[in-house]
Amino acid sequence: MRAEALKGHLDGLLLAALEDGPRHGYAVKEALRDATDGRIDLPTGTVYPALHRLENAGLIKGSWSVVGGRRRRTYELTEQGRRSLAGARDHWQEFAAVVSAALGGGPWPATN
Amino acid sequence: MAGHELIERHLHTLAGRLPAPVVDELADGLLASYDDQMERLGDPDAAARAALADFGDADTVTAAFVRTSPGRQVAFRLLVAGPIIGAGWGAVLITGDAWASAIPLPSRLVAGFLLGSAVLMLVTASRARRHYRTVRLAALAGTGTVAVLDTVLLGTVLTLPPPPSLLLFLALTGSVARIMLAARTIPELVTQP
């Protein structure tokens, strides 16, 4: 999937990748890739600036540790981040439903 | 620190542009990616190339950090607000000509020089793409100078009160807002890498 298609949704995706617990930057990227069967595979180096932005906004909190002799920064959601994630989910549901209706592809999500 | 010469070189380039803690964090991610690629490919050279391709080039990564830096953001805010507040003070000076002329010429020249320097610093902070430290230092210098100028303006108004007017009130409000923004941002720029 092209990076431009993720514009406006990257924050929500990164927050969702941290929902199950603390992760470091590379693990966040891997979690996102695994959750989407490889369809969203962000360049590793661009995940970190986005995480810093989320931290500056108070949505995630970082802490340092040393793993295998390397300094590692691990991130976890804050309460504000959890609220933001819930908001992003609601917004996405509404957006997807509207666009699906407009494109004429039937209701979204698909129900059997 | 690095697992391969190519990775070491990439990290060295990043270390020349980004703060040390950020480079430590990026090194951890790049090396974790290299370890994964080693498991997958088994060849150090191929693994390093694959990890670097997945990581992104130094220019892209640096530019992404610079875009989100607090220095860049405060520089943009001050550059947007500057002409509006400056126009307010300009109008006060023009309409209160007698008041303006009471301010000694050397003081006005120094203020003009400081204002020019501040604008130059803020433009530098808002335009630099590859050097995070340049953005941070330029934003710090620009914001600090603007705060000093606004404080001097407020001090001048208190010691040499001009004729009260709506323009003066608006200009004062703008200056106070800028001082508050600087007071909030400068500690962040000093303490954050």
PDB file of C-alpha atoms in Angstrom:
ATOM      1  CA  MET A   1       0.000   0.000   0.000  1.00  0.00           C
ATOM      2  CA  ARG A   2       1.376   3.432  -0.924  1.00  0.00           C
ATOM      3  CA  ALA A   3       2.391   5.757   1.889  1.00  0.00           C
ATOM      4  CA  GLU A   4       0.188   8.578   0.521  1.00  0.00           C
ATOM      5  CA  ALA A   5      -2.871   6.399   1.046  1.00  0.00           C
ATOM      6  CA  LEU A   6      -2.106   6.329   4.770  1.00  0.00           C
ATOM      7  CA  LYS A   7      -2.062  10.108   5.129  1.00  0.00           C
ATOM      8  CA  GLY A   8      -4.312  11.133   7.970  1.00  0.00           C
ATOM      9  CA  HIS A   9      -4.484   7.585   9.326  1.00  0.00           C
ATOM     10  CA  LEU A  10      -0.888   6.969  10.367  1.00  0.00           C
ATOM     11  CA  ASP A  11      -1.370   8.198  13.932  1.00  0.00           C
ATOM     12  CA  GLY A  12      -4.319   5.883  14.503  1.00  0.00           C
ATOM     13  CA  LEU A  13      -2.416   2.932  13.021  1.00  0.00           C
ATOM     14  CA  LEU A  14       0.594   3.531  15.269  1.00  0.00           C
ATOM     15  CA  LEU A  15      -1.611   3.944  18.327  1.00  0.00           C
ATOM     16  CA  ALA A  16      -3.401   0.698  17.457  1.00  0.00           C
ATOM     17  CA  ALA A  17      -0.041  -1.079  17.220  1.00  0.00           C
ATOM     18  CA  LEU A  18       0.634  -0.039  20.817  1.00  0.00           C
ATOM     19  CA  GLU A  19      -2.770  -1.039  22.146  1.00  0.00           C
ATOM     20  CA  ASP A  20      -1.680  -4.516  23.234  1.00  0.00           C
ATOM     21  CA  GLY A  21       1.224  -3.211  25.271  1.00  0.00           C
ATOM     22  CA  PRO A  22       4.543  -1.356  25.148  1.00  0.00           C
ATOM     23  CA  ARG A  23       6.665  -1.735  22.015  1.00  0.00           C
ATOM     24  CA  HIS A  24       9.837  -0.216  20.608  1.00  0.00           C
ATOM     25  CA  GLY A  25       9.862   1.467  17.197  1.00  0.00           C
ATOM     26  CA  TYR A  26      10.880  -1.506  15.103  1.00  0.00           C
ATOM     27  CA  ALA A  27       8.371  -3.729  16.922  1.00  0.00           C
ATOM     28  CA  VAL A  28       5.645  -1.181  16.172  1.00  0.00           C
ATOM     29  CA  LYS A  29       6.484  -1.348  12.474  1.00  0.00           C
ATOM     30  CA  GLU A  30       6.521  -5.160  12.602  1.00  0.00           C
ATOM     31  CA  ALA A  31       3.214  -5.303  14.473  1.00  0.00           C
ATOM     32  CA  LEU A  32       1.636  -3.074  11.857  1.00  0.00           C
ATOM     33  CA  ARG A  33       3.019  -5.192   9.050  1.00  0.00           C
ATOM     34  CA  ASP A  34       1.881  -8.449  10.673  1.00  0.00           C
ATOM     35  CA  ALA A  35      -1.599  -7.099  11.442  1.00  0.00           C
ATOM     36  CA  THR A  36      -2.072  -6.183   7.775  1.00  0.00           C
ATOM     37  CA  ASP A  37      -0.465  -9.283   6.244  1.00  0.00           C
ATOM     38  CA  GLY A  38       2.404  -7.169   4.970  1.00  0.00           C
ATOM     39  CA  ARG A  39       0.220  -4.677   3.120  1.00  0.00           C
ATOM     40  CA  ILE A  40       1.293  -1.826   5.377  1.00  0.00           C
ATOM     41  CA  ASP A  41       5.060  -2.012   5.654  1.00  0.00           C
ATOM     42  CA  LEU A  42       6.393   1.412   6.581  1.00  0.00           C
ATOM     43  CA  PRO A  43      10.075   2.294   6.152  1.00  0.00           C
ATOM     44  CA  THR A  44      11.594   1.696   9.593  1.00  0.00           C
ATOM     45  CA  GLY A  45      13.241   5.107   9.703  1.00  0.00           C
ATOM     46  CA  THR A  46       9.990   6.988   9.217  1.00  0.00           C
ATOM     47  CA  VAL A  47       8.183   5.237  12.079  1.00  0.00           C
ATOM     48  CA  TYR A  48      10.427   6.912  14.660  1.00  0.00           C
ATOM     49  CA  PRO A  49       9.680  10.562  13.801  1.00  0.00           C
ATOM     50  CA  ALA A  50       5.972   9.730  13.873  1.00  0.00           C
ATOM     51  CA  LEU A  51       6.364   8.146  17.314  1.00  0.00           C
ATOM     52  CA  HIS A  52       8.217  11.249  18.541  1.00  0.00           C
ATOM     53  CA  ARG A  53       5.387  13.409  17.261  1.00  0.00           C
ATOM     54  CA  LEU A  54       2.836  11.284  19.115  1.00  0.00           C
ATOM     55  CA  GLU A  55       4.954  11.490  22.254  1.00  0.00           C
ATOM     56  CA  ASN A  56       5.189  15.292  21.984  1.00  0.00           C
ATOM     57  CA  ALA A  57       1.395  15.341  21.660  1.00  0.00           C
ATOM     58  CA  GLY A  58       1.090  13.333  24.885  1.00  0.00           C
ATOM     59  CA  LEU A  59      -0.549  10.340  23.181  1.00  0.00           C
ATOM     60  CA  ILE A  60       2.270   7.910  23.988  1.00  0.00           C
ATOM     61  CA  LYS A  61       5.003   7.800  26.598  1.00  0.00           C
ATOM     62  CA  GLY A  62       8.542   6.567  25.971  1.00  0.00           C
ATOM     63  CA  SER A  63      11.065   5.027  28.350  1.00  0.00           C
ATOM     64  CA  TRP A  64      14.651   3.845  27.895  1.00  0.00           C
ATOM     65  CA  SER A  65      16.069   0.423  28.663  1.00  0.00           C
ATOM     66  CA  VAL A  66      19.148  -1.516  27.615  1.00  0.00           C
ATOM     67  CA  VAL A  67      18.563  -4.709  25.630  1.00  0.00           C
ATOM     68  CA  GLY A  68      21.443  -6.815  24.337  1.00  0.00           C
ATOM     69  CA  GLY A  69      23.848  -3.953  24.987  1.00  0.00           C
ATOM     70  CA  ARG A  70      21.748  -1.534  22.925  1.00  0.00           C
ATOM     71  CA  ARG A  71      19.781   1.445  24.230  1.00  0.00           C
ATOM     72  CA  ARG A  72      16.141   0.883  23.407  1.00  0.00           C
ATOM     73  CA  ARG A  73      13.226   3.296  23.671  1.00  0.00           C
ATOM     74  CA  THR A  74       9.900   1.636  24.320  1.00  0.00           C
ATOM     75  CA  TYR A  75       6.544   3.357  23.940  1.00  0.00           C
ATOM     76  CA  GLU A  76       3.176   2.821  25.554  1.00  0.00           C
ATOM     77  CA  LEU A  77      -0.203   4.474  25.191  1.00  0.00           C
ATOM     78  CA  THR A  78      -1.251   7.190  27.609  1.00  0.00           C
ATOM     79  CA  GLU A  79      -4.870   7.683  28.673  1.00  0.00           C
ATOM     80  CA  GLN A  80      -5.086  10.505  26.153  1.00  0.00           C
ATOM     81  CA  GLY A  81      -3.678   8.141  23.533  1.00  0.00           C
ATOM     82  CA  ARG A  82      -6.350   5.528  24.289  1.00  0.00           C
ATOM     83  CA  ARG A  83      -9.052   8.151  23.887  1.00  0.00           C
ATOM     84  CA  SER A  84      -7.476   9.319  20.636  1.00  0.00           C
ATOM     85  CA  LEU A  85      -7.364   5.730  19.347  1.00  0.00           C
ATOM     86  CA  ALA A  86     -11.050   5.238  20.158  1.00  0.00           C
ATOM     87  CA  GLY A  87     -11.794   8.486  18.312  1.00  0.00           C
ATOM     88  CA  ALA A  88      -9.710   7.391  15.318  1.00  0.00           C
ATOM     89  CA  ARG A  89     -11.651   4.112  15.173  1.00  0.00           C
ATOM     90  CA  ASP A  90     -14.998   5.894  15.246  1.00  0.00           C
ATOM     91  CA  HIS A  91     -13.858   8.349  12.612  1.00  0.00           C
ATOM     92  CA  TRP A  92     -12.585   5.550  10.377  1.00  0.00           C
ATOM     93  CA  GLN A  93     -15.850   3.588  10.636  1.00  0.00           C
ATOM     94  CA  GLU A  94     -17.804   6.654   9.616  1.00  0.00           C
ATOM     95  CA  PHE A  95     -15.372   7.590   6.831  1.00  0.00           C
ATOM     96  CA  ALA A  96     -15.268   4.043   5.404  1.00  0.00           C
ATOM     97  CA  ALA A  97     -19.059   3.735   5.491  1.00  0.00           C
ATOM     98  CA  VAL A  98     -19.510   7.062   3.687  1.00  0.00           C
ATOM     99  CA  VAL A  99     -16.875   6.342   1.024  1.00  0.00           C
ATOM    100  CA  SER A 100     -18.193   2.798   0.471  1.00  0.00           C
ATOM    101  CA  ALA A 101     -21.684   4.164  -0.016  1.00  0.00           C
ATOM    102  CA  ALA A 102     -20.421   6.828  -2.416  1.00  0.00           C
ATOM    103  CA  LEU A 103     -18.406   4.337  -4.442  1.00  0.00           C
ATOM    104  CA  GLY A 104     -21.384   2.045  -4.686  1.00  0.00           C
ATOM    105  CA  GLY A 105     -19.540  -0.963  -3.388  1.00  0.00           C
ATOM    106  CA  GLY A 106     -22.205  -1.968  -0.928  1.00  0.00           C
ATOM    107  CA  PRO A 107     -22.342  -1.403   2.812  1.00  0.00           C
ATOM    108  CA  TRP A 108     -19.169  -1.445   4.881  1.00  0.00           C
ATOM    109  CA  PRO A 109     -18.105  -3.515   6.706  1.00  0.00           C
ATOM    110  CA  ALA A 110     -19.285  -6.397   4.546  1.00  0.00           C
ATOM    111  CA  THR A 111     -21.678  -8.739   6.361  1.00  0.00           C
ATOM    112  CA  ASN A 112     -22.430 -12.313   5.360  1.00  0.00           C
TER     113      ASN A 112
ATOM    114  CA  MET B   1      27.675  -0.635  18.016  1.00  0.00           C
ATOM    115  CA  ALA B   2      26.755  -1.505  14.419  1.00  0.00           C
ATOM    116  CA  GLY B   3      26.573  -4.988  12.970  1.00  0.00           C
ATOM    117  CA  HIS B   4      27.892  -4.145   9.517  1.00  0.00           C
ATOM    118  CA  GLU B   5      30.077  -1.509   7.914  1.00  0.00           C
ATOM    119  CA  LEU B   6      27.237  -0.237   5.695  1.00  0.00           C
ATOM    120  CA  ILE B   7      24.989   0.192   8.715  1.00  0.00           C
ATOM    121  CA  GLU B   8      27.752   1.876  10.669  1.00  0.00           C
ATOM    122  CA  ARG B   9      28.230   4.359   7.821  1.00  0.00           C
ATOM    123  CA  HIS B  10      24.498   5.103   7.686  1.00  0.00           C
ATOM    124  CA  LEU B  11      24.377   5.690  11.432  1.00  0.00           C
ATOM    125  CA  HIS B  12      27.447   7.918  11.201  1.00  0.00           C
ATOM    126  CA  THR B  13      25.644  10.095   8.642  1.00  0.00           C
ATOM    127  CA  LEU B  14      22.580  10.292  10.885  1.00  0.00           C
ATOM    128  CA  ALA B  15      24.759  11.094  13.922  1.00  0.00           C
ATOM    129  CA  GLY B  16      26.023  14.197  12.111  1.00  0.00           C
ATOM    130  CA  ARG B  17      22.469  15.468  11.723  1.00  0.00           C
ATOM    131  CA  LEU B  18      20.373  14.247  14.646  1.00  0.00           C
ATOM    132  CA  PRO B  19      20.690  14.338  18.466  1.00  0.00           C
ATOM    133  CA  ALA B  20      22.518  11.415  20.112  1.00  0.00           C
ATOM    134  CA  PRO B  21      19.453   9.890  21.870  1.00  0.00           C
ATOM    135  CA  VAL B  22      17.556   9.868  18.568  1.00  0.00           C
ATOM    136  CA  VAL B  23      20.488   8.179  16.831  1.00  0.00           C
ATOM    137  CA  ASP B  24      20.643   5.567  19.631  1.00  0.00           C
ATOM    138  CA  GLU B  25      16.982   4.817  19.050  1.00  0.00           C
ATOM    139  CA  LEU B  26      17.388   4.621  15.284  1.00  0.00           C
ATOM    140  CA  ALA B  27      20.456   2.397  15.712  1.00  0.00           C
ATOM    141  CA  ASP B  28      18.403  -0.026  17.784  1.00  0.00           C
ATOM    142  CA  GLY B  29      15.725  -0.194  15.098  1.00  0.00           C
ATOM    143  CA  LEU B  30      18.187  -0.536  12.243  1.00  0.00           C
ATOM    144  CA  LEU B  31      20.141  -3.260  14.026  1.00  0.00           C
ATOM    145  CA  ALA B  32      16.959  -5.133  14.940  1.00  0.00           C
ATOM    146  CA  SER B  33      16.021  -4.998  11.261  1.00  0.00           C
ATOM    147  CA  TYR B  34      19.527  -6.206  10.316  1.00  0.00           C
ATOM    148  CA  ASP B  35      19.214  -9.129  12.760  1.00  0.00           C
ATOM    149  CA  ASP B  36      15.884 -10.085  11.177  1.00  0.00           C
ATOM    150  CA  GLN B  37      17.347  -9.880   7.683  1.00  0.00           C
ATOM    151  CA  MET B  38      20.332 -11.967   8.760  1.00  0.00           C
ATOM    152  CA  GLU B  39      17.950 -14.666   9.965  1.00  0.00           C
ATOM    153  CA  ARG B  40      16.082 -14.513   6.679  1.00  0.00           C
ATOM    154  CA  LEU B  41      18.965 -14.155   4.209  1.00  0.00           C
ATOM    155  CA  GLY B  42      21.972 -15.528   6.086  1.00  0.00           C
ATOM    156  CA  ASP B  43      24.398 -13.235   4.251  1.00  0.00           C
ATOM    157  CA  PRO B  44      25.725 -10.143   6.123  1.00  0.00           C
ATOM    158  CA  ASP B  45      26.085  -7.955   3.022  1.00  0.00           C
ATOM    159  CA  ALA B  46      22.643  -8.830   1.682  1.00  0.00           C
ATOM    160  CA  ALA B  47      21.136  -8.436   5.156  1.00  0.00           C
ATOM    161  CA  ALA B  48      22.710  -4.982   5.607  1.00  0.00           C
ATOM    162  CA  ARG B  49      21.506  -3.833   2.182  1.00  0.00           C
ATOM    163  CA  ALA B  50      17.993  -5.138   2.848  1.00  0.00           C
ATOM    164  CA  ALA B  51      17.873  -3.501   6.299  1.00  0.00           C
ATOM    165  CA  LEU B  52      19.032  -0.175   4.863  1.00  0.00           C
ATOM    166  CA  ALA B  53      16.562  -0.337   1.987  1.00  0.00           C
ATOM    167  CA  ASP B  54      13.773  -0.986   4.483  1.00  0.00           C
ATOM    168  CA  PHE B  55      15.000   1.778   6.804  1.00  0.00           C
ATOM    169  CA  GLY B  56      14.927   4.664   4.361  1.00  0.00           C
ATOM    170  CA  ASP B  57      17.655   7.078   3.277  1.00  0.00           C
ATOM    171  CA  ALA B  58      19.254   9.527   5.696  1.00  0.00           C
ATOM    172  CA  ASP B  59      17.732  12.598   4.002  1.00  0.00           C
ATOM    173  CA  THR B  60      14.172  11.270   4.316  1.00  0.00           C
ATOM    174  CA  VAL B  61      14.587  10.215   7.936  1.00  0.00           C
ATOM    175  CA  THR B  62      16.273  13.481   8.951  1.00  0.00           C
ATOM    176  CA  ALA B  63      13.649  15.576   7.148  1.00  0.00           C
ATOM    177  CA  ALA B  64      10.870  13.695   8.958  1.00  0.00           C
ATOM    178  CA  PHE B  65      12.464  14.433  12.347  1.00  0.00           C
ATOM    179  CA  VAL B  66      13.053  18.081  11.430  1.00  0.00           C
ATOM    180  CA  ARG B  67       9.403  18.503  10.350  1.00  0.00           C
ATOM    181  CA  THR B  68       8.133  17.340  13.736  1.00  0.00           C
ATOM    182  CA  SER B  69      10.714  19.203  15.827  1.00  0.00           C
ATOM    183  CA  PRO B  70       9.455  21.746  18.403  1.00  0.00           C
ATOM    184  CA  GLY B  71      11.918  24.287  16.985  1.00  0.00           C
ATOM    185  CA  ARG B  72      10.360  24.109  13.536  1.00  0.00           C
ATOM    186  CA  GLN B  73       6.865  24.488  14.951  1.00  0.00           C
ATOM    187  CA  VAL B  74       7.608  27.527  17.113  1.00  0.00           C
ATOM    188  CA  ALA B  75       9.508  29.166  14.235  1.00  0.00           C
ATOM    189  CA  PHE B  76       6.460  28.806  11.969  1.00  0.00           C
ATOM    190  CA  ARG B  77       4.137  30.239  14.611  1.00  0.00           C
ATOM    191  CA  LEU B  78       6.353  33.237  15.240  1.00  0.00           C
ATOM    192  CA  LEU B  79       6.852  33.886  11.536  1.00  0.00           C
ATOM    193  CA  VAL B  80       3.091  33.824  10.959  1.00  0.00           C
ATOM    194  CA  ALA B  81       2.342  36.021  13.982  1.00  0.00           C
ATOM    195  CA  GLY B  82       5.303  38.359  13.417  1.00  0.00           C
ATOM    196  CA  PRO B  83       3.951  40.498  10.572  1.00  0.00           C
ATOM    197  CA  ILE B  84       0.588  40.937  12.332  1.00  0.00           C
ATOM    198  CA  ILE B  85       2.094  42.011  15.649  1.00  0.00           C
ATOM    199  CA  GLY B  86       4.775  44.014  13.840  1.00  0.00           C
ATOM    200  CA  ALA B  87       2.096  45.868  11.872  1.00  0.00           C
ATOM    201  CA  GLY B  88       0.341  46.641  15.175  1.00  0.00           C
ATOM    202  CA  TRP B  89       3.487  48.159  16.684  1.00  0.00           C
ATOM    203  CA  GLY B  90       4.265  49.945  13.429  1.00  0.00           C
ATOM    204  CA  ALA B  91       0.846  51.582  13.529  1.00  0.00           C
ATOM    205  CA  VAL B  92       1.394  52.569  17.180  1.00  0.00           C
ATOM    206  CA  LEU B  93       4.736  54.153  16.277  1.00  0.00           C
ATOM    207  CA  ILE B  94       3.285  56.040  13.318  1.00  0.00           C
ATOM    208  CA  THR B  95       0.191  57.305  15.136  1.00  0.00           C
ATOM    209  CA  GLY B  96       2.184  58.165  18.259  1.00  0.00           C
ATOM    210  CA  ASP B  97       5.000  59.913  16.478  1.00  0.00           C
ATOM    211  CA  ALA B  98       5.854  62.130  19.447  1.00  0.00           C
ATOM    212  CA  TRP B  99       6.155  59.047  21.664  1.00  0.00           C
ATOM    213  CA  ALA B 100       8.337  57.206  19.163  1.00  0.00           C
ATOM    214  CA  SER B 101      10.681  60.156  18.812  1.00  0.00           C
ATOM    215  CA  ALA B 102      11.234  60.126  22.598  1.00  0.00           C
ATOM    216  CA  ILE B 103      12.951  56.756  22.231  1.00  0.00           C
ATOM    217  CA  PRO B 104      16.684  57.359  21.600  1.00  0.00           C
ATOM    218  CA  LEU B 105      17.890  56.626  18.062  1.00  0.00           C
ATOM    219  CA  PRO B 106      20.605  54.117  19.159  1.00  0.00           C
ATOM    220  CA  SER B 107      17.928  52.121  20.999  1.00  0.00           C
ATOM    221  CA  ARG B 108      15.773  52.053  17.885  1.00  0.00           C
ATOM    222  CA  LEU B 109      18.716  50.932  15.758  1.00  0.00           C
ATOM    223  CA  VAL B 110      19.615  48.142  18.192  1.00  0.00           C
ATOM    224  CA  ALA B 111      15.966  47.040  18.262  1.00  0.00           C
ATOM    225  CA  GLY B 112      15.888  46.997  14.459  1.00  0.00           C
ATOM    226  CA  PHE B 113      19.092  44.960  14.295  1.00  0.00           C
ATOM    227  CA  LEU B 114      17.771  42.454  16.850  1.00  0.00           C
ATOM    228  CA  LEU B 115      14.488  42.173  14.991  1.00  0.00           C
ATOM    229  CA  GLY B 116      16.294  41.477  11.718  1.00  0.00           C
ATOM    230  CA  SER B 117      18.477  38.854  13.421  1.00  0.00           C
ATOM    231  CA  ALA B 118      15.441  37.178  14.981  1.00  0.00           C
ATOM    232  CA  VAL B 119      13.657  36.967  11.636  1.00  0.00           C
ATOM    233  CA  LEU B 120      16.784  35.519  10.012  1.00  0.00           C
ATOM    234  CA  MET B 121      17.064  32.876  12.747  1.00  0.00           C
ATOM    235  CA  LEU B 122      13.396  31.928  12.522  1.00  0.00           C
ATOM    236  CA  VAL B 123      13.533  31.681   8.724  1.00  0.00           C
ATOM    237  CA  THR B 124      16.603  29.440   9.082  1.00  0.00           C
ATOM    238  CA  ALA B 125      14.744  27.249  11.606  1.00  0.00           C
ATOM    239  CA  SER B 126      11.747  26.964   9.313  1.00  0.00           C
ATOM    240  CA  ARG B 127      13.742  26.181   6.163  1.00  0.00           C
ATOM    241  CA  ALA B 128      16.549  23.840   7.273  1.00  0.00           C
ATOM    242  CA  ARG B 129      15.835  20.300   6.123  1.00  0.00           C
ATOM    243  CA  ARG B 130      18.800  18.147   7.039  1.00  0.00           C
ATOM    244  CA  HIS B 131      20.167  19.511  10.294  1.00  0.00           C
ATOM    245  CA  TYR B 132      18.037  19.062  13.386  1.00  0.00           C
ATOM    246  CA  ARG B 133      20.546  20.888  15.582  1.00  0.00           C
ATOM    247  CA  THR B 134      20.528  23.916  13.279  1.00  0.00           C
ATOM    248  CA  VAL B 135      16.725  24.072  13.540  1.00  0.00           C
ATOM    249  CA  ARG B 136      16.837  23.778  17.329  1.00  0.00           C
ATOM    250  CA  LEU B 137      19.562  26.392  17.844  1.00  0.00           C
ATOM    251  CA  ALA B 138      18.139  28.830  15.299  1.00  0.00           C
ATOM    252  CA  ALA B 139      14.656  28.497  16.819  1.00  0.00           C
ATOM    253  CA  LEU B 140      16.087  28.975  20.312  1.00  0.00           C
ATOM    254  CA  ALA B 141      18.012  32.105  19.291  1.00  0.00           C
ATOM    255  CA  GLY B 142      15.097  33.517  17.276  1.00  0.00           C
ATOM    256  CA  THR B 143      12.498  32.853  19.963  1.00  0.00           C
ATOM    257  CA  GLY B 144      14.750  34.227  22.703  1.00  0.00           C
ATOM    258  CA  THR B 145      15.448  37.409  20.738  1.00  0.00           C
ATOM    259  CA  VAL B 146      11.760  37.952  19.994  1.00  0.00           C
ATOM    260  CA  ALA B 147      10.964  37.504  23.697  1.00  0.00           C
ATOM    261  CA  VAL B 148      13.662  40.026  24.664  1.00  0.00           C
ATOM    262  CA  LEU B 149      12.356  42.541  22.111  1.00  0.00           C
ATOM    263  CA  ASP B 150       8.772  42.128  23.313  1.00  0.00           C
ATOM    264  CA  THR B 151       9.879  42.523  26.930  1.00  0.00           C
ATOM    265  CA  VAL B 152      11.791  45.692  26.041  1.00  0.00           C
ATOM    266  CA  LEU B 153       8.705  47.018  24.215  1.00  0.00           C
ATOM    267  CA  LEU B 154       6.543  46.347  27.263  1.00  0.00           C
ATOM    268  CA  GLY B 155       9.157  48.000  29.498  1.00  0.00           C
ATOM    269  CA  THR B 156       9.247  51.028  27.193  1.00  0.00           C
ATOM    270  CA  VAL B 157       5.472  51.344  27.277  1.00  0.00           C
ATOM    271  CA  LEU B 158       5.545  51.201  31.078  1.00  0.00           C
ATOM    272  CA  THR B 159       8.319  53.788  31.468  1.00  0.00           C
ATOM    273  CA  LEU B 160       7.326  56.065  28.594  1.00  0.00           C
ATOM    274  CA  PRO B 161       3.545  55.565  28.347  1.00  0.00           C
ATOM    275  CA  PRO B 162       2.248  56.310  24.836  1.00  0.00           C
ATOM    276  CA  PRO B 163      -1.259  57.673  24.209  1.00  0.00           C
ATOM    277  CA  PRO B 164      -3.715  54.827  24.923  1.00  0.00           C
ATOM    278  CA  SER B 165      -5.436  53.405  21.868  1.00  0.00           C
ATOM    279  CA  LEU B 166      -6.987  50.218  20.520  1.00  0.00           C
ATOM    280  CA  LEU B 167      -3.905  49.678  18.344  1.00  0.00           C
ATOM    281  CA  LEU B 168      -1.669  49.858  21.408  1.00  0.00           C
ATOM    282  CA  PHE B 169      -3.874  47.375  23.225  1.00  0.00           C
ATOM    283  CA  LEU B 170      -3.723  44.934  20.285  1.00  0.00           C
ATOM    284  CA  ALA B 171       0.057  45.297  19.919  1.00  0.00           C
ATOM    285  CA  LEU B 172       0.558  44.762  23.654  1.00  0.00           C
ATOM    286  CA  THR B 173      -1.679  41.684  23.598  1.00  0.00           C
ATOM    287  CA  GLY B 174       0.345  40.244  20.714  1.00  0.00           C
ATOM    288  CA  SER B 175       3.623  40.866  22.493  1.00  0.00           C
ATOM    289  CA  VAL B 176       2.395  39.304  25.735  1.00  0.00           C
ATOM    290  CA  ALA B 177       1.175  36.251  23.780  1.00  0.00           C
ATOM    291  CA  ARG B 178       4.600  35.915  22.144  1.00  0.00           C
ATOM    292  CA  ILE B 179       6.385  36.202  25.499  1.00  0.00           C
ATOM    293  CA  MET B 180       4.125  33.450  26.877  1.00  0.00           C
ATOM    294  CA  LEU B 181       4.829  31.237  23.838  1.00  0.00           C
ATOM    295  CA  ALA B 182       8.561  31.789  24.288  1.00  0.00           C
ATOM    296  CA  ALA B 183       8.367  31.061  28.035  1.00  0.00           C
ATOM    297  CA  ARG B 184       6.652  27.754  27.249  1.00  0.00           C
ATOM    298  CA  THR B 185       8.862  26.756  24.330  1.00  0.00           C
ATOM    299  CA  ILE B 186      12.382  27.821  25.350  1.00  0.00           C
ATOM    300  CA  PRO B 187      12.678  25.323  28.257  1.00  0.00           C
ATOM    301  CA  GLU B 188      11.490  22.585  25.874  1.00  0.00           C
ATOM    302  CA  LEU B 189      14.087  23.567  23.267  1.00  0.00           C
ATOM    303  CA  VAL B 190      16.819  23.670  25.918  1.00  0.00           C
ATOM    304  CA  THR B 191      15.994  20.364  27.607  1.00  0.00           C
ATOM    305  CA  GLN B 192      14.958  18.260  24.641  1.00  0.00           C
ATOM    306  CA  PRO B 193      17.715  16.880  22.439  1.00  0.00           C
TER     307      PRO B 193
END
